[in-house]
GROMACS .gro file of C-alpha atoms in nm:
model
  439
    1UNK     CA    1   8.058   8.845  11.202
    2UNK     CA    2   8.288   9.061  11.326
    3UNK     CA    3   8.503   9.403  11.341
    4UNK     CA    4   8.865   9.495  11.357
    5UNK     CA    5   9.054   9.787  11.402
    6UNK     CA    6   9.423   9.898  11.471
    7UNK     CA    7   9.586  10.246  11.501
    8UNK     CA    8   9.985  10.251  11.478
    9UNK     CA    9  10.186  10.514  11.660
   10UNK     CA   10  10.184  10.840  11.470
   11UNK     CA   11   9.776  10.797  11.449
   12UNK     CA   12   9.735  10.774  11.815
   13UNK     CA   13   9.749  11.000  12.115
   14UNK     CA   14  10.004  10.902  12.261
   15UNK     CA   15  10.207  10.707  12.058
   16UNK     CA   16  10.115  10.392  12.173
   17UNK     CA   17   9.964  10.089  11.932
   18UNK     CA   18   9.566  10.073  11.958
   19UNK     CA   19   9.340   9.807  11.846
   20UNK     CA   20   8.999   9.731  11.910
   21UNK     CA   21   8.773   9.407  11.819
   22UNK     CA   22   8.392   9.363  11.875
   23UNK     CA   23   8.323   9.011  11.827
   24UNK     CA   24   7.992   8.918  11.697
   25UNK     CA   25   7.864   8.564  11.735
   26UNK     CA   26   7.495   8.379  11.762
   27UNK     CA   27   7.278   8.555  12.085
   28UNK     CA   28   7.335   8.258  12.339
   29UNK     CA   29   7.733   8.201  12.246
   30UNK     CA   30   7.862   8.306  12.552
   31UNK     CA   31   8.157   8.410  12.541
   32UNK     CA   32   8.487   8.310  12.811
   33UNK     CA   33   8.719   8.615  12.944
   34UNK     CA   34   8.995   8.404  13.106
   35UNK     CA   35   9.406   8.357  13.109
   36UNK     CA   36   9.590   8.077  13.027
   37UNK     CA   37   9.965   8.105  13.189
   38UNK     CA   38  10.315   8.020  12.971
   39UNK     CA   39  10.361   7.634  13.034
   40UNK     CA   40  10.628   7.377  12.861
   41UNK     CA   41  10.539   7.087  12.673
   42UNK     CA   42  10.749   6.746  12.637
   43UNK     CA   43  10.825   6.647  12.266
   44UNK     CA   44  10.575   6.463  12.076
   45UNK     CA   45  10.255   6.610  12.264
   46UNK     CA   46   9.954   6.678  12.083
   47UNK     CA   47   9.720   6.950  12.095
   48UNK     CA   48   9.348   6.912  12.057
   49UNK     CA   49   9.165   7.205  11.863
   50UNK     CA   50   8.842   7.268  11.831
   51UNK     CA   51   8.800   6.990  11.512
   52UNK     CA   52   9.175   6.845  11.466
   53UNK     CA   53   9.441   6.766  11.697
   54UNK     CA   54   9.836   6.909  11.587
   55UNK     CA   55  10.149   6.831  11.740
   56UNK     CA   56  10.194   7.055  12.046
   57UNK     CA   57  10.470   7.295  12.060
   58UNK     CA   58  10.756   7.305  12.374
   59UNK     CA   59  10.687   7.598  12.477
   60UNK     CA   60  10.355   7.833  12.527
   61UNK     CA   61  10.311   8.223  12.605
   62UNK     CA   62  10.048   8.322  12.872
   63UNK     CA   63   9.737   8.474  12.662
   64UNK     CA   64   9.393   8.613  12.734
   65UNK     CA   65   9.127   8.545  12.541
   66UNK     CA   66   8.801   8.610  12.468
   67UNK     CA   67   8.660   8.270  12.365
   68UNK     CA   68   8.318   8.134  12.218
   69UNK     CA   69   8.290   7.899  12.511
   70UNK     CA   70   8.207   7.591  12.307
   71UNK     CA   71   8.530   7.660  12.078
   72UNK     CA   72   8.906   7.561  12.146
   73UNK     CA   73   8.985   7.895  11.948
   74UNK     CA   74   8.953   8.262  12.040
   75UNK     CA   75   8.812   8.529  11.869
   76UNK     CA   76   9.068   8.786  12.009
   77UNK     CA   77   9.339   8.795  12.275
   78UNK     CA   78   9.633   8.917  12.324
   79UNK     CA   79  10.011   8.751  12.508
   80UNK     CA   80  10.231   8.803  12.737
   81UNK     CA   81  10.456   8.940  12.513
   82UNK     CA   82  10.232   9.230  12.396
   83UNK     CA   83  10.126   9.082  12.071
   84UNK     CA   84   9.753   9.124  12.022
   85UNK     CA   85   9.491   8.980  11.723
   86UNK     CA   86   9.154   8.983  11.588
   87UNK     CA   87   9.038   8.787  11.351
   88UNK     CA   88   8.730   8.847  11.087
   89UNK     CA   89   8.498   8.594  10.884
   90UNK     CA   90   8.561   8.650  10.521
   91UNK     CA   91   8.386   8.481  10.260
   92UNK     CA   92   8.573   8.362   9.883
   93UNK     CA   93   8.550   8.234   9.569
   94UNK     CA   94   8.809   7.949   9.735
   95UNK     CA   95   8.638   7.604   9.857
   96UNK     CA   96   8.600   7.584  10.198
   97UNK     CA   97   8.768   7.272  10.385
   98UNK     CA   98   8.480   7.155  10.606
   99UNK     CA   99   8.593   6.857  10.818
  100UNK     CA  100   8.986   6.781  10.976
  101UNK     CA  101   9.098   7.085  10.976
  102UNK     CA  102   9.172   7.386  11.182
  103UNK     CA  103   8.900   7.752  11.214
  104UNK     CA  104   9.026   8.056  11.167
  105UNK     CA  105   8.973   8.101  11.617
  106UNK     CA  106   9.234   7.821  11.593
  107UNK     CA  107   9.506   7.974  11.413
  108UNK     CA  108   9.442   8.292  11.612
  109UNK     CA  109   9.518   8.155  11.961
  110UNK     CA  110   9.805   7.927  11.804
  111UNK     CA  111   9.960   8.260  11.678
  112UNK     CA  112   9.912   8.375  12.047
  113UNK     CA  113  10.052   8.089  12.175
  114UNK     CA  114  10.343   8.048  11.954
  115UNK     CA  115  10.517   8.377  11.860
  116UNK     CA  116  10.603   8.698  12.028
  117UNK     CA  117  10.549   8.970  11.736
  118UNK     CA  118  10.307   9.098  11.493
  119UNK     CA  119  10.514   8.941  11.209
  120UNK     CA  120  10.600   8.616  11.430
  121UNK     CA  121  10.223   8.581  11.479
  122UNK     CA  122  10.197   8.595  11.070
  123UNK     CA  123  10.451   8.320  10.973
  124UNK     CA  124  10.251   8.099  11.235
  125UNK     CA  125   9.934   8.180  11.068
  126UNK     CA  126  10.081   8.079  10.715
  127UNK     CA  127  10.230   7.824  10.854
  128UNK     CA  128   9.933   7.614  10.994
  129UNK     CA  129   9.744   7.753  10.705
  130UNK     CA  130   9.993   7.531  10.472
  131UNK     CA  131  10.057   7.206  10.686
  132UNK     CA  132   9.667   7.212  10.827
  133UNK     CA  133   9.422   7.444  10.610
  134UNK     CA  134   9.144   7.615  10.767
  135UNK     CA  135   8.762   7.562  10.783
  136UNK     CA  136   8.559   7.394  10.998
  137UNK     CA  137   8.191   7.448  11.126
  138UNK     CA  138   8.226   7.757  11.311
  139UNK     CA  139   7.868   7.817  11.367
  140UNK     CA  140   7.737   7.694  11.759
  141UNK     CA  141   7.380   7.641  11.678
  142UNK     CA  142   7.433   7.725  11.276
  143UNK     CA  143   7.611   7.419  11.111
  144UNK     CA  144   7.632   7.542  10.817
  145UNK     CA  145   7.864   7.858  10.897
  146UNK     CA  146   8.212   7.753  10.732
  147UNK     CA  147   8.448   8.040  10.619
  148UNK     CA  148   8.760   8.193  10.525
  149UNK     CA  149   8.961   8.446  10.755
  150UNK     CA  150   9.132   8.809  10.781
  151UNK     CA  151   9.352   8.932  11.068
  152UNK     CA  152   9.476   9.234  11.232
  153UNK     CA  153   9.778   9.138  11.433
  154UNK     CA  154  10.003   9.400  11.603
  155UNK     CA  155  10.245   9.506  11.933
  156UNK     CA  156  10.393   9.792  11.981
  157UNK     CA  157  10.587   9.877  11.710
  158UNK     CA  158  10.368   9.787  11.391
  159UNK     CA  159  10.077   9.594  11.246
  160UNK     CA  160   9.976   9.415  10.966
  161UNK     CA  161   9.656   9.267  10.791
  162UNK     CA  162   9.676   8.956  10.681
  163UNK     CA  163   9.397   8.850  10.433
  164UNK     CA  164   9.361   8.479  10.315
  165UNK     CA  165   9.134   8.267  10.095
  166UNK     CA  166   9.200   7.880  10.139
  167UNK     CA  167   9.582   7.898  10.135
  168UNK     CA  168   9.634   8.207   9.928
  169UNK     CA  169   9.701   8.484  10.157
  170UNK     CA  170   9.789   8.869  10.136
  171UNK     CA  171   9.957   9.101  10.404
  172UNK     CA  172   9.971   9.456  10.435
  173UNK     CA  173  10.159   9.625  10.679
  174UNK     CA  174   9.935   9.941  10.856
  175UNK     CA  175  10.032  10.301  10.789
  176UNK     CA  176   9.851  10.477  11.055
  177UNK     CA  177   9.527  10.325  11.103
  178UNK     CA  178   9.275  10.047  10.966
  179UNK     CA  179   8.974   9.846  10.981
  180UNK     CA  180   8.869   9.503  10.861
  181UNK     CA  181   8.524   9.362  10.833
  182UNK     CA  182   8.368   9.040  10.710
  183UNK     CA  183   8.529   9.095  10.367
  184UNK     CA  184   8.854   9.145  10.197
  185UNK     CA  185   8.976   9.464  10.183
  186UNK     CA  186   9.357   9.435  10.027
  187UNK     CA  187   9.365   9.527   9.689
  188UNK     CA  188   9.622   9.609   9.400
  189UNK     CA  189   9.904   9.724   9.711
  190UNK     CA  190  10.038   9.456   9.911
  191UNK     CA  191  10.364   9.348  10.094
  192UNK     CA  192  10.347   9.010  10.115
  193UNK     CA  193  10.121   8.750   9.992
  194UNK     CA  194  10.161   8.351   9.863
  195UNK     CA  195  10.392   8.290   9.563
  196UNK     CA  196  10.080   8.139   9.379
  197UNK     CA  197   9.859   8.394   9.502
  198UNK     CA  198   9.833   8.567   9.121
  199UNK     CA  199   9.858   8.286   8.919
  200UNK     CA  200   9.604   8.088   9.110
  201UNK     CA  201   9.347   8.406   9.017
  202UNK     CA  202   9.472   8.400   8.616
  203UNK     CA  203   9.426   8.021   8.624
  204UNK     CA  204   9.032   8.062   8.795
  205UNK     CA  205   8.975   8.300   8.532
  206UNK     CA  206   8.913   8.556   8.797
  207UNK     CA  207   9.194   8.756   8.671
  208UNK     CA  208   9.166   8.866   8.271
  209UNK     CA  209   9.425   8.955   8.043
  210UNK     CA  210   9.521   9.274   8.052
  211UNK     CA  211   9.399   9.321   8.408
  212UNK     CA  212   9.603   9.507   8.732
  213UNK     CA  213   9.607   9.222   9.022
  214UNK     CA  214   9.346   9.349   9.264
  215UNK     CA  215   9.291   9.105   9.596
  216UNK     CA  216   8.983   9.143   9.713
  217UNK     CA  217   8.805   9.176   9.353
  218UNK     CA  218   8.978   8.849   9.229
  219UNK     CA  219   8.914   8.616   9.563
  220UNK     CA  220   8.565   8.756   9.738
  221UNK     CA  221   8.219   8.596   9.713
  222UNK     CA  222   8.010   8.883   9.611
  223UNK     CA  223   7.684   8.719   9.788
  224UNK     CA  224   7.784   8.652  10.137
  225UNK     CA  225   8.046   8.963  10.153
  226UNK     CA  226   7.774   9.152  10.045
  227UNK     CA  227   7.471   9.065  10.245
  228UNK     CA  228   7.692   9.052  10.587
  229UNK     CA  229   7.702   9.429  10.534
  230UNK     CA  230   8.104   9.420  10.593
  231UNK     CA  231   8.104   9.748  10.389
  232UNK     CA  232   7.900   9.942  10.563
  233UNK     CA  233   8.059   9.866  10.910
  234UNK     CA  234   8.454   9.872  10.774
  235UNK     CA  235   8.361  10.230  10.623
  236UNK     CA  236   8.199  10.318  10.966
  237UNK     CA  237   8.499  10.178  11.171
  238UNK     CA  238   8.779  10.296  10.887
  239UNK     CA  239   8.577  10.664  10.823
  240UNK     CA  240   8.607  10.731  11.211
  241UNK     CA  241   8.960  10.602  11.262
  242UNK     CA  242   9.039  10.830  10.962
  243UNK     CA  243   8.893  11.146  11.092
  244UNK     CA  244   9.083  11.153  11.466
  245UNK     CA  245   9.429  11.080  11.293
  246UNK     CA  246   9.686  11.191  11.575
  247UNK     CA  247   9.411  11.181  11.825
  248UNK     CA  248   9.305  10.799  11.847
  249UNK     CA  249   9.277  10.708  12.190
  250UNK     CA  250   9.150  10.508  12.447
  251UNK     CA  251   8.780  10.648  12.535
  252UNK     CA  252   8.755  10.689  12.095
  253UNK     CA  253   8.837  10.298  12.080
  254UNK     CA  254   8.527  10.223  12.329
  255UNK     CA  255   8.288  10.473  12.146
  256UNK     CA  256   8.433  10.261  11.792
  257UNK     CA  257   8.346   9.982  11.919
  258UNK     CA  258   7.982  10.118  12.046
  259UNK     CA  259   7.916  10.321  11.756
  260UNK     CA  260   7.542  10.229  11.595
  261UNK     CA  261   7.436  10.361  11.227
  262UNK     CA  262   7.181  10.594  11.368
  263UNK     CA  263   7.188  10.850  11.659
  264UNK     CA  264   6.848  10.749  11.779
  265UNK     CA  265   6.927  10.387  11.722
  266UNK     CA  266   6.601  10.119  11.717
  267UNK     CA  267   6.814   9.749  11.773
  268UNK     CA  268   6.465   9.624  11.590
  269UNK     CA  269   6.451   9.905  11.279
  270UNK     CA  270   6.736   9.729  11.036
  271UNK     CA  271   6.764   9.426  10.842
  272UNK     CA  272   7.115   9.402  10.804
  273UNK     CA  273   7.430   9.402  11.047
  274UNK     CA  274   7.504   9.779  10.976
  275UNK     CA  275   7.627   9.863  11.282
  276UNK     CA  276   7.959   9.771  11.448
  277UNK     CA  277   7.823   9.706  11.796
  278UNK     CA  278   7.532   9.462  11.641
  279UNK     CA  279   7.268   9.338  11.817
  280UNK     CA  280   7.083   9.028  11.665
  281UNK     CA  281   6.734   9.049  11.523
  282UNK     CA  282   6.622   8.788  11.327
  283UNK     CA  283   6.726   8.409  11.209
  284UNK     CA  284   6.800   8.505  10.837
  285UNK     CA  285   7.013   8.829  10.792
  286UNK     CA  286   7.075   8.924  11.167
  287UNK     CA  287   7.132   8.624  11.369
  288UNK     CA  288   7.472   8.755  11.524
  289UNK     CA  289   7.561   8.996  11.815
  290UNK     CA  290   7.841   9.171  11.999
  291UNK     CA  291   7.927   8.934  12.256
  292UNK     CA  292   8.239   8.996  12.343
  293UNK     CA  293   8.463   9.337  12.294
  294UNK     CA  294   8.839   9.383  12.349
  295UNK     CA  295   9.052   9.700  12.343
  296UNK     CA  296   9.460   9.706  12.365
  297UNK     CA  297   9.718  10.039  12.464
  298UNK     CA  298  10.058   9.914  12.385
  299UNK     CA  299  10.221  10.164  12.472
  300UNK     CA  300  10.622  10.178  12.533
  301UNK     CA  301  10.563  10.216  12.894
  302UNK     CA  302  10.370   9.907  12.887
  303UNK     CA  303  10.059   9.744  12.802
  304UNK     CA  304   9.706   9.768  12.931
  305UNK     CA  305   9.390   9.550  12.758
  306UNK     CA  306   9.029   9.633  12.831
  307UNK     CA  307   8.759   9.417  12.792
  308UNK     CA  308   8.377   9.389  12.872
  309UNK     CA  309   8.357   9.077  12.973
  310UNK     CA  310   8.014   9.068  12.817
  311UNK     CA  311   7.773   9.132  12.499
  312UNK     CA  312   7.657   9.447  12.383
  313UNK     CA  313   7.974   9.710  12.435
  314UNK     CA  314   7.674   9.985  12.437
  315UNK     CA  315   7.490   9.879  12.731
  316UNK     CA  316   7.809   9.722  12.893
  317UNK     CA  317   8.165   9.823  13.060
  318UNK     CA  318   8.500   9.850  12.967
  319UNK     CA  319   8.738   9.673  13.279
  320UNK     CA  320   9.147   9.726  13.276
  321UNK     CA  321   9.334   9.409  13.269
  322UNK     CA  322   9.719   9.364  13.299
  323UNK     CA  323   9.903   9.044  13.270
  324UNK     CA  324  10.088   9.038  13.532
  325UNK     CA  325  10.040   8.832  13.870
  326UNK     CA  326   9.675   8.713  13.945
  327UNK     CA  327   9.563   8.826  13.569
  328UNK     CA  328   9.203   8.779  13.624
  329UNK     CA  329   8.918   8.825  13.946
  330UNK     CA  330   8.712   8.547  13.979
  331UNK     CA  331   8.416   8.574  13.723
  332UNK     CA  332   8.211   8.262  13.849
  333UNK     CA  333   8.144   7.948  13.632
  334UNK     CA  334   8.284   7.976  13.268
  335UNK     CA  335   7.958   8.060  13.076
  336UNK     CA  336   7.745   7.811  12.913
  337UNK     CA  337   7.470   7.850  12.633
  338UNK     CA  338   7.212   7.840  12.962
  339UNK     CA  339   7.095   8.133  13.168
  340UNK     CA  340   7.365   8.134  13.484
  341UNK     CA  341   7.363   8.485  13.651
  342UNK     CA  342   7.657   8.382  13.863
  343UNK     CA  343   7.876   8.430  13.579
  344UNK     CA  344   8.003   8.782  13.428
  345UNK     CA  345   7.848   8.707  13.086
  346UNK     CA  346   7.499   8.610  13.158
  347UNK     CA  347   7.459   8.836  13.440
  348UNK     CA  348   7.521   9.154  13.241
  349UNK     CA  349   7.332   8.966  12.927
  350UNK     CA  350   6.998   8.993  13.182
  351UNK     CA  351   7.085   9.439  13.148
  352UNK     CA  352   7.125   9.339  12.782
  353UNK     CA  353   6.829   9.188  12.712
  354UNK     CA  354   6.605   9.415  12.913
  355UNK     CA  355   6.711   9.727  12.727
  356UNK     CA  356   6.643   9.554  12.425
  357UNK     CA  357   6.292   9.552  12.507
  358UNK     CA  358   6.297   9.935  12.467
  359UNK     CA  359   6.644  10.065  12.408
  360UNK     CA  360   6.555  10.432  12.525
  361UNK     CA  361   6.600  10.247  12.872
  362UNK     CA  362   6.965  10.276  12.822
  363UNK     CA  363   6.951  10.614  12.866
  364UNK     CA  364   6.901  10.539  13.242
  365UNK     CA  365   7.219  10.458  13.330
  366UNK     CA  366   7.409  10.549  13.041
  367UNK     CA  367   7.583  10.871  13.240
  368UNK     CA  368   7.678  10.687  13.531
  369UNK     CA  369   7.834  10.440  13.313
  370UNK     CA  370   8.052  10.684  13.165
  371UNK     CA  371   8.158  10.821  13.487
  372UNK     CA  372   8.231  10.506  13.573
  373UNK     CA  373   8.420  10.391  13.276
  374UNK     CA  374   8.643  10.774  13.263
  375UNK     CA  375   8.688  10.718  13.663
  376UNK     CA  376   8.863  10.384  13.527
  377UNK     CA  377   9.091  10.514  13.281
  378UNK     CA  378   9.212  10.822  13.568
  379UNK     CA  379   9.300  10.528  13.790
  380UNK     CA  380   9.455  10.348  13.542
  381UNK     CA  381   9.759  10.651  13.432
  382UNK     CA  382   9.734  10.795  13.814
  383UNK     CA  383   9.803  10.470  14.038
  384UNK     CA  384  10.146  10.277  14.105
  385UNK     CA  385  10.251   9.934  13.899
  386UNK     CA  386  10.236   9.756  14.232
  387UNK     CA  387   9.828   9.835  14.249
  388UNK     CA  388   9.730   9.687  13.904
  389UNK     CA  389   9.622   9.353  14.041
  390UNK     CA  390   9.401   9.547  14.293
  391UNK     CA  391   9.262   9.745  14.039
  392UNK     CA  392   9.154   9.501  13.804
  393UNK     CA  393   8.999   9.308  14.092
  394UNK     CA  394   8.790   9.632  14.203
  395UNK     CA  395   8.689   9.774  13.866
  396UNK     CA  396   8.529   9.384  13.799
  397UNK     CA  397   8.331   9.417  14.109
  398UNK     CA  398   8.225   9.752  14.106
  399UNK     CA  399   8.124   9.685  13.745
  400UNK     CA  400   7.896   9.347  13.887
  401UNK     CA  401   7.759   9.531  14.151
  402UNK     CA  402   7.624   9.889  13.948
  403UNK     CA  403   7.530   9.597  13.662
  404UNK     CA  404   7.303   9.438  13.929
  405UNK     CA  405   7.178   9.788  14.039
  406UNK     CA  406   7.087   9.844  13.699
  407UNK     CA  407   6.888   9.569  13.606
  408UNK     CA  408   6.681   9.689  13.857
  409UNK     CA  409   6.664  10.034  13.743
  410UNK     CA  410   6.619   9.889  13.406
  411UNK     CA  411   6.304   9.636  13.510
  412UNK     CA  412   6.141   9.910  13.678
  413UNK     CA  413   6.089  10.097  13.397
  414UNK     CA  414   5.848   9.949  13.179
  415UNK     CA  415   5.884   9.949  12.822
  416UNK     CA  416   5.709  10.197  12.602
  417UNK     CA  417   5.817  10.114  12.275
  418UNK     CA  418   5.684   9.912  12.052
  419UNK     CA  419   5.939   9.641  11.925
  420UNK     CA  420   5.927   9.482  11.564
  421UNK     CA  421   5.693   9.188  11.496
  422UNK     CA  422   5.978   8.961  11.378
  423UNK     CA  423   6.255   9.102  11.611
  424UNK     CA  424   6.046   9.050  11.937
  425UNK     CA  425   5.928   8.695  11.835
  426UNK     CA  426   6.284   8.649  11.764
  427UNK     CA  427   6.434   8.707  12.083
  428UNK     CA  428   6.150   8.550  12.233
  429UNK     CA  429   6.285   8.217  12.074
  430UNK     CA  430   6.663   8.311  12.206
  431UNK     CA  431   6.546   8.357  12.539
  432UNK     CA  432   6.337   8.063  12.581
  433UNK     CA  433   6.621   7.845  12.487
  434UNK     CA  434   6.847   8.036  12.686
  435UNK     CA  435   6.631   7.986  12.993
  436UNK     CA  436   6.605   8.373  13.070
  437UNK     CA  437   6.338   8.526  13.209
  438UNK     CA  438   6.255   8.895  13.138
  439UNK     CA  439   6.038   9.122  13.300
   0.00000   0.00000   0.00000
């Protein structure tokens, strides 16, 4: 489960395009930061994704993604050309292909691949959508997690949603800003969608006579949409977006992206994935977290993409990345599903875990994370082009090093509050498998 959001210029600051993802995925599904540079491709190559191998293109963009490390696909990333997406698990009415065929993380990082623009990045999308369909197991532990998909894609002139259900498919180009959750949210207004899109919902009987056309009531599963609690966190997302129109920047798209449905938030008090920076609790309704989150400025002057690196956005840090030159520090081994604290994910996933245990411990380095992050951002609009490589490099180890200091801070700290029955047992389980040992 997962959450989107985009802000087009005349929403934002600045003027620049913003967009924000947190993706949320099973507690031990590390996820991979990393950059893949532009390379060419002789004709007649093939290209092995995650369940189905496609003919390879000539020629490939440079993209960084944020990556389920088991997956071929990304969950969000962004290319060299500016052109940034997120993609959401949507559940429909339409069957869902299950073997041969290509997950929604696929088609993302094809689109990233492949085209240069928010409406380039579309036509792949419906492309591969018609010559390959999409599906798949897309759980890592969870075999039986098959869905649909919705997309923001944008760059910095415009963006677009595109909604699909099997191969029907509707697009709707942003206004100012918008948010996109683990359900359909198109409706009667659309500006592109499949030629069969309507008939196909007349012909299901999903559509009666007499009836306006409405998307998301003709195609979604009321079940699954409902009890992933999309609604909740696209009003939360869409409700905030709404209320800084003109203002939308940078430090809002990190506190989106942290924002929890209470102010005095309990990670072991809800049932449901209500919040959009989620933190898993339990194997039935709440067995997916934040582990990965990814913020874009495209600006005219350039573009600058921020990413944690890590789960939990609330207990974690925001680092500046460019891509340009040596893209990416050194983050250690890729991440596995096993306990490694020489790489970025699991390292930080140790502070994670910890303040779990009693999340009032957050509050003990909460401040100097702020000062850290805002210290970031001054750096970022103060220094020269030439220092951007630099900068990325430092802000990753600073970020490792006050991460390390605050485990420590963290562990030394007992924990006071009681946790939930089902949600300690629970992470109990994930940590055990994991091979993580709390204090």
């Amino acid at each position: 489960m997962c959450d989107t959001f985009v802000a087009v210029p005349g929403a934002t600051r600045d003027g620049s395009v913003i967009f924000g993802k947190n993706s949320d995925r099973e507690p031990n599904e590390a996820q991979c930061l990393e950059y893949h540079p532009a390379a060419k491709y002789s004709k007649n190559q093939t290209l092995e994704c995650t369940h189905l191998s496609i003919p390879q293109v000539e020629n490939t963009y440079g993209v960084l993604l944020c990556r389920p490390f088991w997956m071929w696909g990304a969950e969000m990333g962004a290319n060299e050309k500016g052109l940034v997406i997120g993609n959401e698990a949507v559940f429909t009415k339409m069957p869902i292909k299950k073997t041969h065929t290509l997950t929604g993380m696929d088609l993302l990082r094809l689109a990233l691949e492949r085209a240069s623009t928010a409406q380039q990045g579309m036509e792949v999308i419906i492309k591969l959508l018609s010559d390959f369909g999409q599906g798949g197991c897309c759980g890592y532990e969870d075999k039986n997690l098959f869905y649909h998909n919705s997309y923001i894609l944008a760059d910095k002139n415009e963006a677009w949603v595109l909604e699909t259900s099997g191969p029907f498919w509707a697009a709707l180009k942003v206004k100012n800003g918008y948010s996109i959750s683990n359900g359909l949210t198109i409706g009667k207004e659309f500006d592109k969608s499949h030629k069969g899109l309507i008939d196909n919902a007349r012909q299901k009987g999903w559509l009666k006579k007499g009836q306006t056309f409405h998307f998301a009531k003709c195609y979604s599963d009321w079940m699954f949409t409902t009890f992933s609690a999309s609604g909740f966190r696209r009003n939360t997302s869409y409700d905030l977006l709404q209320s800084q129109m003109g203002k939308i920047d940078i430090p809002l798209a990190f506190k989106i992206l942290r924002n929890h449905k209470h102010k005095n938030y309990n990670p072991g008090s809800h049932l449901l994935m209500d919040s959009v920076c989620v933190h898993a609790g339990n194997g039935l309704t709440r067995n997916s977290g934040t582990t990965g989150s990814f913020v874009a400025d495209l600006g005219k002057g350039g573009n600058i993409f921020w990413a944690t690196g890590t789960a939990g956005p609330c207990t974690g840090i925001f680092k500046p990345i460019w891509l340009e030159g040596d893209v990416l520090p050194d983050l250690g081994p890729a991440p596995k599903g096993i306990y490694n604290p020489e790489t970025l994910w699991w390292q930080h996933e140790k502070l994670h875990r910890s303040v779990l245990k009693d999340y009032s411990r957050v509050s003990l380095y909460w401040e100097e994370r702020d000062k850290m992050e805002t210290f970031f951002c001054k750096k970022v609009f103060t220094s020269a082009k030439k220092d951007r490589i630099k900068i990325t490099r430092q802000t990753f180890a600073k970020s490792r090093l006050a991460t390390e200091n605050w485990i420590k801070k963290v562990e030394s700290h007992p924990a006071k509050n009681s946790l939930n029955p089902v949600f300690n047992l629970y992470w109990k389980k994930q940590n055990k498998k994991a091979g993580l040992k709390l204090i």
